[in-house]
Amino acid sequence: MTLSEYYLRLEAKSLQDVEREYFLAKQAWNNITVQNCDPDTGKSVYHDFEQFFDYQGAIDNVRTSYEEGYKPKAKKKVDKQDIFIQRIKEFKKLHPKKGAN
């Protein structure tokens, strides 16, 4: 086995480990949604699975450590404040003030 084959197998094993972590996190997520709630509101602490486990981030971490030219898939996290500002801009564009001319 050459060194490049060894690294390829090592990467494959690391990706299998990520898949196992995903499976375990999915089981934990199901357990949390059934049992764990915020005591004040009674709602779940996590609103979706991506807040609990970043699957694509784990894959990107493995691939960047083994592949020189690998660029992680950019996933832009949208902030609630940015969404609100964008909606205000759209509203002002659609509903200009009377007498502004």
GROMACS .gro file of C-alpha atoms in nm:
model
  101
    1MET     CA    1   0.000   0.000   0.000
    2THR     CA    2   0.140   0.337  -0.100
    3LEU     CA    3   0.132   0.644   0.120
    4SER     CA    4  -0.139   0.808  -0.092
    5GLU     CA    5  -0.356   0.495  -0.063
    6TYR     CA    6  -0.303   0.499   0.313
    7TYR     CA    7  -0.417   0.863   0.337
    8LEU     CA    8  -0.719   0.786   0.120
    9ARG     CA    9  -0.819   0.502   0.351
   10LEU     CA   10  -0.758   0.723   0.653
   11GLU     CA   11  -0.984   0.989   0.505
   12ALA     CA   12  -1.252   0.729   0.430
   13LYS     CA   13  -1.236   0.607   0.791
   14SER     CA   14  -1.265   0.964   0.919
   15LEU     CA   15  -1.570   1.020   0.699
   16GLN     CA   16  -1.721   0.699   0.835
   17ASP     CA   17  -1.663   0.834   1.186
   18VAL     CA   18  -1.849   1.153   1.090
   19GLU     CA   19  -2.138   0.942   0.963
   20ARG     CA   20  -2.143   0.755   1.294
   21GLU     CA   21  -2.136   1.085   1.486
   22TYR     CA   22  -2.426   1.204   1.271
   23PHE     CA   23  -2.624   0.891   1.353
   24LEU     CA   24  -2.555   0.928   1.725
   25ALA     CA   25  -2.638   1.298   1.716
   26LYS     CA   26  -2.963   1.221   1.536
   27GLN     CA   27  -3.054   0.973   1.810
   28ALA     CA   28  -2.962   1.225   2.077
   29TRP     CA   29  -3.169   1.488   1.895
   30ASN     CA   30  -3.472   1.262   1.897
   31ASN     CA   31  -3.417   1.197   2.266
   32ILE     CA   32  -3.386   1.570   2.339
   33THR     CA   33  -3.701   1.660   2.147
   34VAL     CA   34  -3.895   1.410   2.352
   35GLN     CA   35  -3.749   1.490   2.694
   36ASN     CA   36  -3.578   1.827   2.705
   37CYS     CA   37  -3.772   2.151   2.713
   38ASP     CA   38  -3.697   2.500   2.834
   39PRO     CA   39  -3.851   2.529   3.182
   40ASP     CA   40  -3.978   2.883   3.122
   41THR     CA   41  -4.143   2.844   2.782
   42GLY     CA   42  -4.196   2.468   2.760
   43LYS     CA   43  -4.045   2.464   2.411
   44SER     CA   44  -3.741   2.276   2.289
   45VAL     CA   45  -3.404   2.445   2.346
   46TYR     CA   46  -3.293   2.369   1.988
   47HIS     CA   47  -3.527   2.469   1.708
   48ASP     CA   48  -3.375   2.251   1.438
   49PHE     CA   49  -3.118   1.975   1.406
   50GLU     CA   50  -2.856   2.200   1.243
   51GLN     CA   51  -2.829   2.401   1.565
   52PHE     CA   52  -2.752   2.077   1.747
   53PHE     CA   53  -2.505   1.914   1.504
   54ASP     CA   54  -2.324   2.075   1.210
   55TYR     CA   55  -2.295   1.781   0.972
   56GLN     CA   56  -2.151   1.974   0.679
   57GLY     CA   57  -1.901   2.143   0.911
   58ALA     CA   58  -1.777   1.805   1.036
   59ILE     CA   59  -1.738   1.679   0.678
   60ASP     CA   60  -1.553   1.998   0.584
   61ASN     CA   61  -1.316   1.960   0.880
   62VAL     CA   62  -1.222   1.607   0.774
   63ARG     CA   63  -1.181   1.691   0.407
   64THR     CA   64  -0.973   2.006   0.466
   65SER     CA   65  -0.730   1.806   0.679
   66TYR     CA   66  -0.673   1.545   0.403
   67GLU     CA   67  -0.722   1.734   0.077
   68GLU     CA   68  -0.499   2.026  -0.008
   69GLY     CA   69  -0.728   2.199  -0.258
   70TYR     CA   70  -1.057   2.138  -0.081
   71LYS     CA   71  -1.265   2.446  -0.017
   72PRO     CA   72  -1.548   2.410   0.235
   73LYS     CA   73  -1.897   2.472   0.111
   74ALA     CA   74  -1.979   2.823   0.224
   75LYS     CA   75  -2.297   2.827   0.425
   76LYS     CA   76  -2.386   3.180   0.519
   77LYS     CA   77  -2.567   3.203   0.847
   78VAL     CA   78  -2.835   3.465   0.825
   79ASP     CA   79  -2.880   3.680   1.131
   80LYS     CA   80  -3.232   3.779   1.238
   81GLN     CA   81  -3.124   4.142   1.250
   82ASP     CA   82  -3.007   4.129   0.886
   83ILE     CA   83  -3.341   3.980   0.780
   84PHE     CA   84  -3.528   4.252   0.967
   85ILE     CA   85  -3.320   4.530   0.807
   86GLN     CA   86  -3.375   4.379   0.462
   87ARG     CA   87  -3.752   4.365   0.519
   88ILE     CA   88  -3.759   4.729   0.630
   89LYS     CA   89  -3.572   4.831   0.313
   90GLU     CA   90  -3.816   4.636   0.097
   91PHE     CA   91  -4.112   4.787   0.280
   92LYS     CA   92  -3.979   5.142   0.232
   93LYS     CA   93  -3.918   5.067  -0.135
   94LEU     CA   94  -4.272   4.937  -0.186
   95HIS     CA   95  -4.442   5.201   0.031
   96PRO     CA   96  -4.273   5.539  -0.014
   97LYS     CA   97  -4.386   5.822   0.208
   98LYS     CA   98  -4.647   6.056   0.062
   99GLY     CA   99  -4.520   6.402  -0.017
  100ALA     CA  100  -4.156   6.291  -0.025
  101ASN     CA  101  -4.116   6.425  -0.380
   0.00000   0.00000   0.00000
